[in-house]
mmCIF file of the C-alpha atoms, coordinates in Angstrom:
data_MODEL
# 
_entry.id   MODEL 
# 
loop_
_atom_site.group_PDB 
_atom_site.id 
_atom_site.type_symbol 
_atom_site.label_atom_id 
_atom_site.label_alt_id 
_atom_site.label_comp_id 
_atom_site.label_asym_id 
_atom_site.label_entity_id 
_atom_site.label_seq_id 
_atom_site.pdbx_PDB_ins_code 
_atom_site.Cartn_x 
_atom_site.Cartn_y 
_atom_site.Cartn_z 
_atom_site.occupancy 
_atom_site.B_iso_or_equiv 
_atom_site.pdbx_formal_charge 
_atom_site.auth_seq_id 
_atom_site.auth_comp_id 
_atom_site.auth_asym_id 
_atom_site.auth_atom_id 
_atom_site.pdbx_PDB_model_num 
ATOM 1   C CA . UNK A 1 1   ? 17.316 37.097  -38.979 1.00 0.00 ? 1   UNK A CA 1 
ATOM 2   C CA . UNK A 1 2   ? 17.369 35.640  -35.806 1.00 0.00 ? 2   UNK A CA 1 
ATOM 3   C CA . UNK A 1 3   ? 19.323 32.903  -34.752 1.00 0.00 ? 3   UNK A CA 1 
ATOM 4   C CA . UNK A 1 4   ? 18.081 29.346  -34.438 1.00 0.00 ? 4   UNK A CA 1 
ATOM 5   C CA . UNK A 1 5   ? 18.243 27.856  -31.554 1.00 0.00 ? 5   UNK A CA 1 
ATOM 6   C CA . UNK A 1 6   ? 20.788 24.988  -31.497 1.00 0.00 ? 6   UNK A CA 1 
ATOM 7   C CA . UNK A 1 7   ? 20.657 21.439  -29.762 1.00 0.00 ? 7   UNK A CA 1 
ATOM 8   C CA . UNK A 1 8   ? 23.076 20.861  -26.848 1.00 0.00 ? 8   UNK A CA 1 
ATOM 9   C CA . UNK A 1 9   ? 25.172 18.710  -29.509 1.00 0.00 ? 9   UNK A CA 1 
ATOM 10  C CA . UNK A 1 10  ? 28.078 21.718  -29.711 1.00 0.00 ? 10  UNK A CA 1 
ATOM 11  C CA . UNK A 1 11  ? 31.577 21.056  -30.099 1.00 0.00 ? 11  UNK A CA 1 
ATOM 12  C CA . UNK A 1 12  ? 34.020 24.456  -30.244 1.00 0.00 ? 12  UNK A CA 1 
ATOM 13  C CA . UNK A 1 13  ? 36.753 24.246  -32.089 1.00 0.00 ? 13  UNK A CA 1 
ATOM 14  C CA . UNK A 1 14  ? 39.661 22.044  -30.730 1.00 0.00 ? 14  UNK A CA 1 
ATOM 15  C CA . UNK A 1 15  ? 37.651 19.552  -28.931 1.00 0.00 ? 15  UNK A CA 1 
ATOM 16  C CA . UNK A 1 16  ? 38.499 15.987  -29.217 1.00 0.00 ? 16  UNK A CA 1 
ATOM 17  C CA . UNK A 1 17  ? 36.043 13.408  -30.373 1.00 0.00 ? 17  UNK A CA 1 
ATOM 18  C CA . UNK A 1 18  ? 35.326 10.736  -32.061 1.00 0.00 ? 18  UNK A CA 1 
ATOM 19  C CA . UNK A 1 19  ? 33.510 9.365   -34.851 1.00 0.00 ? 19  UNK A CA 1 
ATOM 20  C CA . UNK A 1 20  ? 30.671 6.662   -33.707 1.00 0.00 ? 20  UNK A CA 1 
ATOM 21  C CA . UNK A 1 21  ? 30.867 4.896   -36.152 1.00 0.00 ? 21  UNK A CA 1 
ATOM 22  C CA . UNK A 1 22  ? 34.982 4.486   -36.002 1.00 0.00 ? 22  UNK A CA 1 
ATOM 23  C CA . UNK A 1 23  ? 35.268 1.034   -34.214 1.00 0.00 ? 23  UNK A CA 1 
ATOM 24  C CA . UNK A 1 24  ? 38.605 2.340   -32.779 1.00 0.00 ? 24  UNK A CA 1 
ATOM 25  C CA . UNK A 1 25  ? 37.609 5.319   -31.594 1.00 0.00 ? 25  UNK A CA 1 
ATOM 26  C CA . UNK A 1 26  ? 40.319 7.502   -33.248 1.00 0.00 ? 26  UNK A CA 1 
ATOM 27  C CA . UNK A 1 27  ? 40.824 10.562  -31.475 1.00 0.00 ? 27  UNK A CA 1 
ATOM 28  C CA . UNK A 1 28  ? 39.680 13.836  -34.096 1.00 0.00 ? 28  UNK A CA 1 
ATOM 29  C CA . UNK A 1 29  ? 40.323 17.408  -33.234 1.00 0.00 ? 29  UNK A CA 1 
ATOM 30  C CA . UNK A 1 30  ? 37.157 19.903  -34.229 1.00 0.00 ? 30  UNK A CA 1 
ATOM 31  C CA . UNK A 1 31  ? 38.463 22.659  -36.301 1.00 0.00 ? 31  UNK A CA 1 
ATOM 32  C CA . UNK A 1 32  ? 34.957 24.670  -36.504 1.00 0.00 ? 32  UNK A CA 1 
ATOM 33  C CA . UNK A 1 33  ? 31.285 23.544  -37.214 1.00 0.00 ? 33  UNK A CA 1 
ATOM 34  C CA . UNK A 1 34  ? 29.467 25.220  -40.592 1.00 0.00 ? 34  UNK A CA 1 
ATOM 35  C CA . UNK A 1 35  ? 26.220 24.947  -42.746 1.00 0.00 ? 35  UNK A CA 1 
ATOM 36  C CA . UNK A 1 36  ? 25.770 23.090  -45.079 1.00 0.00 ? 36  UNK A CA 1 
ATOM 37  C CA . UNK A 1 37  ? 25.373 24.056  -48.759 1.00 0.00 ? 37  UNK A CA 1 
ATOM 38  C CA . UNK A 1 38  ? 21.348 24.588  -48.270 1.00 0.00 ? 38  UNK A CA 1 
ATOM 39  C CA . UNK A 1 39  ? 21.851 26.437  -44.554 1.00 0.00 ? 39  UNK A CA 1 
ATOM 40  C CA . UNK A 1 40  ? 19.977 23.881  -43.384 1.00 0.00 ? 40  UNK A CA 1 
ATOM 41  C CA . UNK A 1 41  ? 22.477 21.255  -41.523 1.00 0.00 ? 41  UNK A CA 1 
ATOM 42  C CA . UNK A 1 42  ? 25.600 21.640  -39.281 1.00 0.00 ? 42  UNK A CA 1 
ATOM 43  C CA . UNK A 1 43  ? 28.415 20.306  -40.204 1.00 0.00 ? 43  UNK A CA 1 
ATOM 44  C CA . UNK A 1 44  ? 31.971 19.715  -37.575 1.00 0.00 ? 44  UNK A CA 1 
ATOM 45  C CA . UNK A 1 45  ? 34.773 20.111  -39.516 1.00 0.00 ? 45  UNK A CA 1 
ATOM 46  C CA . UNK A 1 46  ? 37.327 17.330  -38.528 1.00 0.00 ? 46  UNK A CA 1 
ATOM 47  C CA . UNK A 1 47  ? 41.178 17.760  -39.368 1.00 0.00 ? 47  UNK A CA 1 
ATOM 48  C CA . UNK A 1 48  ? 42.204 14.898  -41.252 1.00 0.00 ? 48  UNK A CA 1 
ATOM 49  C CA . UNK A 1 49  ? 45.164 12.500  -40.242 1.00 0.00 ? 49  UNK A CA 1 
ATOM 50  C CA . UNK A 1 50  ? 46.309 13.162  -43.882 1.00 0.00 ? 50  UNK A CA 1 
ATOM 51  C CA . UNK A 1 51  ? 45.982 16.867  -43.618 1.00 0.00 ? 51  UNK A CA 1 
ATOM 52  C CA . UNK A 1 52  ? 42.709 17.218  -45.203 1.00 0.00 ? 52  UNK A CA 1 
ATOM 53  C CA . UNK A 1 53  ? 39.587 17.483  -43.308 1.00 0.00 ? 53  UNK A CA 1 
ATOM 54  C CA . UNK A 1 54  ? 36.283 16.104  -43.083 1.00 0.00 ? 54  UNK A CA 1 
ATOM 55  C CA . UNK A 1 55  ? 32.727 17.037  -41.833 1.00 0.00 ? 55  UNK A CA 1 
ATOM 56  C CA . UNK A 1 56  ? 29.863 14.824  -39.687 1.00 0.00 ? 56  UNK A CA 1 
ATOM 57  C CA . UNK A 1 57  ? 27.274 15.428  -38.329 1.00 0.00 ? 57  UNK A CA 1 
ATOM 58  C CA . UNK A 1 58  ? 26.902 17.093  -34.889 1.00 0.00 ? 58  UNK A CA 1 
ATOM 59  C CA . UNK A 1 59  ? 24.209 13.559  -34.030 1.00 0.00 ? 59  UNK A CA 1 
ATOM 60  C CA . UNK A 1 60  ? 27.831 11.239  -35.346 1.00 0.00 ? 60  UNK A CA 1 
ATOM 61  C CA . UNK A 1 61  ? 30.416 12.778  -32.898 1.00 0.00 ? 61  UNK A CA 1 
ATOM 62  C CA . UNK A 1 62  ? 31.264 12.108  -29.120 1.00 0.00 ? 62  UNK A CA 1 
ATOM 63  C CA . UNK A 1 63  ? 33.498 13.704  -27.156 1.00 0.00 ? 63  UNK A CA 1 
ATOM 64  C CA . UNK A 1 64  ? 36.723 11.675  -25.647 1.00 0.00 ? 64  UNK A CA 1 
ATOM 65  C CA . UNK A 1 65  ? 35.923 13.252  -22.290 1.00 0.00 ? 65  UNK A CA 1 
ATOM 66  C CA . UNK A 1 66  ? 32.880 10.878  -20.815 1.00 0.00 ? 66  UNK A CA 1 
ATOM 67  C CA . UNK A 1 67  ? 32.450 14.448  -18.217 1.00 0.00 ? 67  UNK A CA 1 
ATOM 68  C CA . UNK A 1 68  ? 32.154 16.834  -21.330 1.00 0.00 ? 68  UNK A CA 1 
ATOM 69  C CA . UNK A 1 69  ? 29.115 14.380  -23.028 1.00 0.00 ? 69  UNK A CA 1 
ATOM 70  C CA . UNK A 1 70  ? 25.515 15.637  -23.265 1.00 0.00 ? 70  UNK A CA 1 
ATOM 71  C CA . UNK A 1 71  ? 22.992 13.186  -20.702 1.00 0.00 ? 71  UNK A CA 1 
ATOM 72  C CA . UNK A 1 72  ? 19.888 11.976  -20.489 1.00 0.00 ? 72  UNK A CA 1 
ATOM 73  C CA . UNK A 1 73  ? 18.245 14.434  -19.187 1.00 0.00 ? 73  UNK A CA 1 
ATOM 74  C CA . UNK A 1 74  ? 20.429 17.338  -20.480 1.00 0.00 ? 74  UNK A CA 1 
ATOM 75  C CA . UNK A 1 75  ? 19.170 15.894  -23.843 1.00 0.00 ? 75  UNK A CA 1 
ATOM 76  C CA . UNK A 1 76  ? 15.534 15.782  -22.683 1.00 0.00 ? 76  UNK A CA 1 
ATOM 77  C CA . UNK A 1 77  ? 15.874 19.626  -21.813 1.00 0.00 ? 77  UNK A CA 1 
ATOM 78  C CA . UNK A 1 78  ? 16.746 20.570  -25.507 1.00 0.00 ? 78  UNK A CA 1 
ATOM 79  C CA . UNK A 1 79  ? 14.844 18.586  -26.592 1.00 0.00 ? 79  UNK A CA 1 
ATOM 80  C CA . UNK A 1 80  ? 11.355 20.597  -25.173 1.00 0.00 ? 80  UNK A CA 1 
ATOM 81  C CA . UNK A 1 81  ? 13.293 23.499  -25.730 1.00 0.00 ? 81  UNK A CA 1 
ATOM 82  C CA . UNK A 1 82  ? 13.288 22.726  -29.066 1.00 0.00 ? 82  UNK A CA 1 
ATOM 83  C CA . UNK A 1 83  ? 10.156 21.277  -29.164 1.00 0.00 ? 83  UNK A CA 1 
ATOM 84  C CA . UNK A 1 84  ? 8.462  24.589  -27.878 1.00 0.00 ? 84  UNK A CA 1 
ATOM 85  C CA . UNK A 1 85  ? 10.786 26.883  -30.118 1.00 0.00 ? 85  UNK A CA 1 
ATOM 86  C CA . UNK A 1 86  ? 9.438  25.043  -33.584 1.00 0.00 ? 86  UNK A CA 1 
ATOM 87  C CA . UNK A 1 87  ? 5.809  25.461  -32.017 1.00 0.00 ? 87  UNK A CA 1 
ATOM 88  C CA . UNK A 1 88  ? 6.582  29.314  -31.496 1.00 0.00 ? 88  UNK A CA 1 
ATOM 89  C CA . UNK A 1 89  ? 8.125  29.666  -35.000 1.00 0.00 ? 89  UNK A CA 1 
ATOM 90  C CA . UNK A 1 90  ? 4.947  27.985  -36.412 1.00 0.00 ? 90  UNK A CA 1 
ATOM 91  C CA . UNK A 1 91  ? 3.057  30.553  -34.600 1.00 0.00 ? 91  UNK A CA 1 
ATOM 92  C CA . UNK A 1 92  ? 5.067  33.524  -35.384 1.00 0.00 ? 92  UNK A CA 1 
ATOM 93  C CA . UNK A 1 93  ? 6.197  32.741  -39.435 1.00 0.00 ? 93  UNK A CA 1 
ATOM 94  C CA . UNK A 1 94  ? 3.289  33.264  -41.811 1.00 0.00 ? 94  UNK A CA 1 
ATOM 95  C CA . UNK A 1 95  ? 5.471  30.193  -43.710 1.00 0.00 ? 95  UNK A CA 1 
ATOM 96  C CA . UNK A 1 96  ? 5.942  27.390  -41.132 1.00 0.00 ? 96  UNK A CA 1 
ATOM 97  C CA . UNK A 1 97  ? 2.216  28.442  -40.268 1.00 0.00 ? 97  UNK A CA 1 
ATOM 98  C CA . UNK A 1 98  ? 1.070  26.413  -43.615 1.00 0.00 ? 98  UNK A CA 1 
ATOM 99  C CA . UNK A 1 99  ? 3.225  23.054  -42.554 1.00 0.00 ? 99  UNK A CA 1 
ATOM 100 C CA . UNK A 1 100 ? 0.289  20.504  -42.129 1.00 0.00 ? 100 UNK A CA 1 
ATOM 101 C CA . UNK A 1 101 ? 2.025  18.194  -39.572 1.00 0.00 ? 101 UNK A CA 1 
ATOM 102 C CA . UNK A 1 102 ? 4.994  19.255  -36.953 1.00 0.00 ? 102 UNK A CA 1 
ATOM 103 C CA . UNK A 1 103 ? 8.161  17.433  -39.201 1.00 0.00 ? 103 UNK A CA 1 
ATOM 104 C CA . UNK A 1 104 ? 6.713  18.416  -42.644 1.00 0.00 ? 104 UNK A CA 1 
ATOM 105 C CA . UNK A 1 105 ? 9.854  20.673  -43.770 1.00 0.00 ? 105 UNK A CA 1 
ATOM 106 C CA . UNK A 1 106 ? 8.138  22.119  -47.270 1.00 0.00 ? 106 UNK A CA 1 
ATOM 107 C CA . UNK A 1 107 ? 6.678  25.164  -46.157 1.00 0.00 ? 107 UNK A CA 1 
ATOM 108 C CA . UNK A 1 108 ? 8.586  26.042  -43.564 1.00 0.00 ? 108 UNK A CA 1 
ATOM 109 C CA . UNK A 1 109 ? 10.923 29.285  -43.419 1.00 0.00 ? 109 UNK A CA 1 
ATOM 110 C CA . UNK A 1 110 ? 14.701 28.608  -43.184 1.00 0.00 ? 110 UNK A CA 1 
ATOM 111 C CA . UNK A 1 111 ? 15.138 28.770  -39.631 1.00 0.00 ? 111 UNK A CA 1 
ATOM 112 C CA . UNK A 1 112 ? 11.653 26.515  -39.450 1.00 0.00 ? 112 UNK A CA 1 
ATOM 113 C CA . UNK A 1 113 ? 13.693 24.036  -41.355 1.00 0.00 ? 113 UNK A CA 1 
ATOM 114 C CA . UNK A 1 114 ? 16.572 24.270  -39.068 1.00 0.00 ? 114 UNK A CA 1 
ATOM 115 C CA . UNK A 1 115 ? 15.185 23.938  -35.898 1.00 0.00 ? 115 UNK A CA 1 
ATOM 116 C CA . UNK A 1 116 ? 13.524 20.195  -37.073 1.00 0.00 ? 116 UNK A CA 1 
ATOM 117 C CA . UNK A 1 117 ? 17.437 19.337  -38.941 1.00 0.00 ? 117 UNK A CA 1 
ATOM 118 C CA . UNK A 1 118 ? 18.643 20.137  -34.786 1.00 0.00 ? 118 UNK A CA 1 
ATOM 119 C CA . UNK A 1 119 ? 15.403 18.235  -33.606 1.00 0.00 ? 119 UNK A CA 1 
ATOM 120 C CA . UNK A 1 120 ? 15.713 15.858  -36.047 1.00 0.00 ? 120 UNK A CA 1 
ATOM 121 C CA . UNK A 1 121 ? 19.771 15.366  -34.953 1.00 0.00 ? 121 UNK A CA 1 
ATOM 122 C CA . UNK A 1 122 ? 18.895 15.191  -31.584 1.00 0.00 ? 122 UNK A CA 1 
ATOM 123 C CA . UNK A 1 123 ? 16.959 12.159  -31.504 1.00 0.00 ? 123 UNK A CA 1 
ATOM 124 C CA . UNK A 1 124 ? 19.358 10.660  -33.513 1.00 0.00 ? 124 UNK A CA 1 
ATOM 125 C CA . UNK A 1 125 ? 21.413 10.974  -31.400 1.00 0.00 ? 125 UNK A CA 1 
ATOM 126 C CA . UNK A 1 126 ? 19.499 9.841   -27.676 1.00 0.00 ? 126 UNK A CA 1 
ATOM 127 C CA . UNK A 1 127 ? 17.807 6.932   -29.673 1.00 0.00 ? 127 UNK A CA 1 
ATOM 128 C CA . UNK A 1 128 ? 21.531 5.371   -31.427 1.00 0.00 ? 128 UNK A CA 1 
ATOM 129 C CA . UNK A 1 129 ? 24.596 6.894   -30.064 1.00 0.00 ? 129 UNK A CA 1 
ATOM 130 C CA . UNK A 1 130 ? 23.649 7.439   -26.408 1.00 0.00 ? 130 UNK A CA 1 
ATOM 131 C CA . UNK A 1 131 ? 22.097 3.950   -25.918 1.00 0.00 ? 131 UNK A CA 1 
ATOM 132 C CA . UNK A 1 132 ? 25.312 2.463   -27.887 1.00 0.00 ? 132 UNK A CA 1 
ATOM 133 C CA . UNK A 1 133 ? 27.723 4.108   -25.063 1.00 0.00 ? 133 UNK A CA 1 
ATOM 134 C CA . UNK A 1 134 ? 26.032 2.010   -22.826 1.00 0.00 ? 134 UNK A CA 1 
ATOM 135 C CA . UNK A 1 135 ? 27.235 -0.766  -24.244 1.00 0.00 ? 135 UNK A CA 1 
ATOM 136 C CA . UNK A 1 136 ? 23.906 -2.643  -22.927 1.00 0.00 ? 136 UNK A CA 1 
ATOM 137 C CA . UNK A 1 137 ? 21.311 -4.668  -25.590 1.00 0.00 ? 137 UNK A CA 1 
ATOM 138 C CA . UNK A 1 138 ? 18.575 -2.729  -26.906 1.00 0.00 ? 138 UNK A CA 1 
ATOM 139 C CA . UNK A 1 139 ? 15.574 -1.779  -25.390 1.00 0.00 ? 139 UNK A CA 1 
ATOM 140 C CA . UNK A 1 140 ? 12.655 -3.259  -27.024 1.00 0.00 ? 140 UNK A CA 1 
ATOM 141 C CA . UNK A 1 141 ? 9.742  -0.356  -25.911 1.00 0.00 ? 141 UNK A CA 1 
ATOM 142 C CA . UNK A 1 142 ? 12.604 2.249   -27.643 1.00 0.00 ? 142 UNK A CA 1 
ATOM 143 C CA . UNK A 1 143 ? 12.907 0.960   -31.250 1.00 0.00 ? 143 UNK A CA 1 
ATOM 144 C CA . UNK A 1 144 ? 12.106 2.216   -34.194 1.00 0.00 ? 144 UNK A CA 1 
ATOM 145 C CA . UNK A 1 145 ? 11.222 0.051   -37.584 1.00 0.00 ? 145 UNK A CA 1 
ATOM 146 C CA . UNK A 1 146 ? 13.950 0.851   -39.846 1.00 0.00 ? 146 UNK A CA 1 
ATOM 147 C CA . UNK A 1 147 ? 16.436 1.285   -36.966 1.00 0.00 ? 147 UNK A CA 1 
ATOM 148 C CA . UNK A 1 148 ? 20.188 0.249   -37.048 1.00 0.00 ? 148 UNK A CA 1 
ATOM 149 C CA . UNK A 1 149 ? 21.267 -2.509  -34.807 1.00 0.00 ? 149 UNK A CA 1 
ATOM 150 C CA . UNK A 1 150 ? 23.933 -5.457  -34.543 1.00 0.00 ? 150 UNK A CA 1 
ATOM 151 C CA . UNK A 1 151 ? 23.437 -9.141  -33.410 1.00 0.00 ? 151 UNK A CA 1 
ATOM 152 C CA . UNK A 1 152 ? 25.861 -10.528 -30.968 1.00 0.00 ? 152 UNK A CA 1 
ATOM 153 C CA . UNK A 1 153 ? 26.145 -13.832 -31.040 1.00 0.00 ? 153 UNK A CA 1 
ATOM 154 C CA . UNK A 1 154 ? 29.205 -17.168 -29.900 1.00 0.00 ? 154 UNK A CA 1 
ATOM 155 C CA . UNK A 1 155 ? 29.541 -16.388 -33.689 1.00 0.00 ? 155 UNK A CA 1 
ATOM 156 C CA . UNK A 1 156 ? 30.512 -12.353 -34.152 1.00 0.00 ? 156 UNK A CA 1 
ATOM 157 C CA . UNK A 1 157 ? 28.088 -9.776  -34.876 1.00 0.00 ? 157 UNK A CA 1 
ATOM 158 C CA . UNK A 1 158 ? 25.506 -9.400  -37.826 1.00 0.00 ? 158 UNK A CA 1 
ATOM 159 C CA . UNK A 1 159 ? 24.306 -5.903  -38.770 1.00 0.00 ? 159 UNK A CA 1 
ATOM 160 C CA . UNK A 1 160 ? 20.502 -5.516  -39.465 1.00 0.00 ? 160 UNK A CA 1 
ATOM 161 C CA . UNK A 1 161 ? 17.735 -2.536  -38.951 1.00 0.00 ? 161 UNK A CA 1 
ATOM 162 C CA . UNK A 1 162 ? 15.050 -3.578  -37.015 1.00 0.00 ? 162 UNK A CA 1 
ATOM 163 C CA . UNK A 1 163 ? 11.253 -4.836  -39.032 1.00 0.00 ? 163 UNK A CA 1 
ATOM 164 C CA . UNK A 1 164 ? 7.831  -5.013  -38.065 1.00 0.00 ? 164 UNK A CA 1 
ATOM 165 C CA . UNK A 1 165 ? 7.276  -8.089  -40.812 1.00 0.00 ? 165 UNK A CA 1 
ATOM 166 C CA . UNK A 1 166 ? 8.107  -11.081 -41.470 1.00 0.00 ? 166 UNK A CA 1 
ATOM 167 C CA . UNK A 1 167 ? 9.574  -13.193 -44.113 1.00 0.00 ? 167 UNK A CA 1 
ATOM 168 C CA . UNK A 1 168 ? 5.456  -14.651 -44.651 1.00 0.00 ? 168 UNK A CA 1 
ATOM 169 C CA . UNK A 1 169 ? 4.126  -10.990 -44.053 1.00 0.00 ? 169 UNK A CA 1 
ATOM 170 C CA . UNK A 1 170 ? 3.372  -11.507 -40.276 1.00 0.00 ? 170 UNK A CA 1 
ATOM 171 C CA . UNK A 1 171 ? 3.299  -8.698  -38.022 1.00 0.00 ? 171 UNK A CA 1 
ATOM 172 C CA . UNK A 1 172 ? 5.969  -8.655  -35.079 1.00 0.00 ? 172 UNK A CA 1 
ATOM 173 C CA . UNK A 1 173 ? 5.759  -5.816  -32.524 1.00 0.00 ? 173 UNK A CA 1 
ATOM 174 C CA . UNK A 1 174 ? 9.502  -5.462  -31.111 1.00 0.00 ? 174 UNK A CA 1 
ATOM 175 C CA . UNK A 1 175 ? 9.771  -7.684  -27.919 1.00 0.00 ? 175 UNK A CA 1 
ATOM 176 C CA . UNK A 1 176 ? 7.363  -9.713  -28.354 1.00 0.00 ? 176 UNK A CA 1 
ATOM 177 C CA . UNK A 1 177 ? 7.989  -12.756 -26.865 1.00 0.00 ? 177 UNK A CA 1 
ATOM 178 C CA . UNK A 1 178 ? 11.367 -11.836 -26.000 1.00 0.00 ? 178 UNK A CA 1 
ATOM 179 C CA . UNK A 1 179 ? 12.358 -10.908 -28.947 1.00 0.00 ? 179 UNK A CA 1 
ATOM 180 C CA . UNK A 1 180 ? 13.094 -8.359  -31.616 1.00 0.00 ? 180 UNK A CA 1 
ATOM 181 C CA . UNK A 1 181 ? 12.909 -9.142  -35.562 1.00 0.00 ? 181 UNK A CA 1 
ATOM 182 C CA . UNK A 1 182 ? 15.553 -8.143  -37.256 1.00 0.00 ? 182 UNK A CA 1 
ATOM 183 C CA . UNK A 1 183 ? 15.976 -7.537  -41.407 1.00 0.00 ? 183 UNK A CA 1 
ATOM 184 C CA . UNK A 1 184 ? 19.785 -8.370  -42.677 1.00 0.00 ? 184 UNK A CA 1 
ATOM 185 C CA . UNK A 1 185 ? 21.736 -6.035  -44.376 1.00 0.00 ? 185 UNK A CA 1 
ATOM 186 C CA . UNK A 1 186 ? 22.731 -8.829  -46.919 1.00 0.00 ? 186 UNK A CA 1 
ATOM 187 C CA . UNK A 1 187 ? 19.492 -9.736  -47.694 1.00 0.00 ? 187 UNK A CA 1 
ATOM 188 C CA . UNK A 1 188 ? 18.486 -12.716 -46.450 1.00 0.00 ? 188 UNK A CA 1 
ATOM 189 C CA . UNK A 1 189 ? 15.196 -13.249 -44.501 1.00 0.00 ? 189 UNK A CA 1 
ATOM 190 C CA . UNK A 1 190 ? 14.677 -11.805 -41.298 1.00 0.00 ? 190 UNK A CA 1 
ATOM 191 C CA . UNK A 1 191 ? 14.840 -13.218 -37.966 1.00 0.00 ? 191 UNK A CA 1 
ATOM 192 C CA . UNK A 1 192 ? 13.722 -12.843 -34.668 1.00 0.00 ? 192 UNK A CA 1 
ATOM 193 C CA . UNK A 1 193 ? 16.458 -12.655 -31.804 1.00 0.00 ? 193 UNK A CA 1 
ATOM 194 C CA . UNK A 1 194 ? 16.569 -12.927 -28.326 1.00 0.00 ? 194 UNK A CA 1 
ATOM 195 C CA . UNK A 1 195 ? 16.513 -9.370  -26.904 1.00 0.00 ? 195 UNK A CA 1 
ATOM 196 C CA . UNK A 1 196 ? 19.962 -9.219  -24.746 1.00 0.00 ? 196 UNK A CA 1 
ATOM 197 C CA . UNK A 1 197 ? 21.719 -10.556 -28.380 1.00 0.00 ? 197 UNK A CA 1 
ATOM 198 C CA . UNK A 1 198 ? 20.454 -6.994  -29.741 1.00 0.00 ? 198 UNK A CA 1 
ATOM 199 C CA . UNK A 1 199 ? 22.584 -4.129  -29.624 1.00 0.00 ? 199 UNK A CA 1 
ATOM 200 C CA . UNK A 1 200 ? 22.834 -0.817  -30.617 1.00 0.00 ? 200 UNK A CA 1 
ATOM 201 C CA . UNK A 1 201 ? 24.279 -0.051  -34.483 1.00 0.00 ? 201 UNK A CA 1 
ATOM 202 C CA . UNK A 1 202 ? 25.184 4.033   -34.241 1.00 0.00 ? 202 UNK A CA 1 
# 
């Protein structure tokens, strides 16, 4: 079996990383990378602070050393490379050829499924972690429905997800009138916020 193409999100053993959702950005040492039980998803094993190891997805990790972090152009090159590999696999493999859509995984072989997983993971890093690292507000044009965000106001922070429909069933495209509609995780009705108050939540 040919070795599947992997994304630029690589963390060799011994690397120092932190988990994007860790508010303290605690440095963790990479022990190894492995596949999960399905043989589709890469998992990065991190040395635990209490002697036990933890697992994380490649898209949820950030190098402590900023010079090792993949850049926007590197991610775009990798995205194009993975997309080509998926098309090539679809042309070569009789199973993958049955896939009804690009993102369909049910009919694909294990290599095709792993390629799609790598591409999806890369998109997650590109759309959530990379812009979060800049500390800048979101770009409304790049937001997707259901994407996690944080609202930062003088009263503090509120977590939520981007929503296209408000409580009255009215459609709202992100960025319309400079506003972004956010559905809060506490179940309160969706609220429109000025775009400069909305930040990425990795």
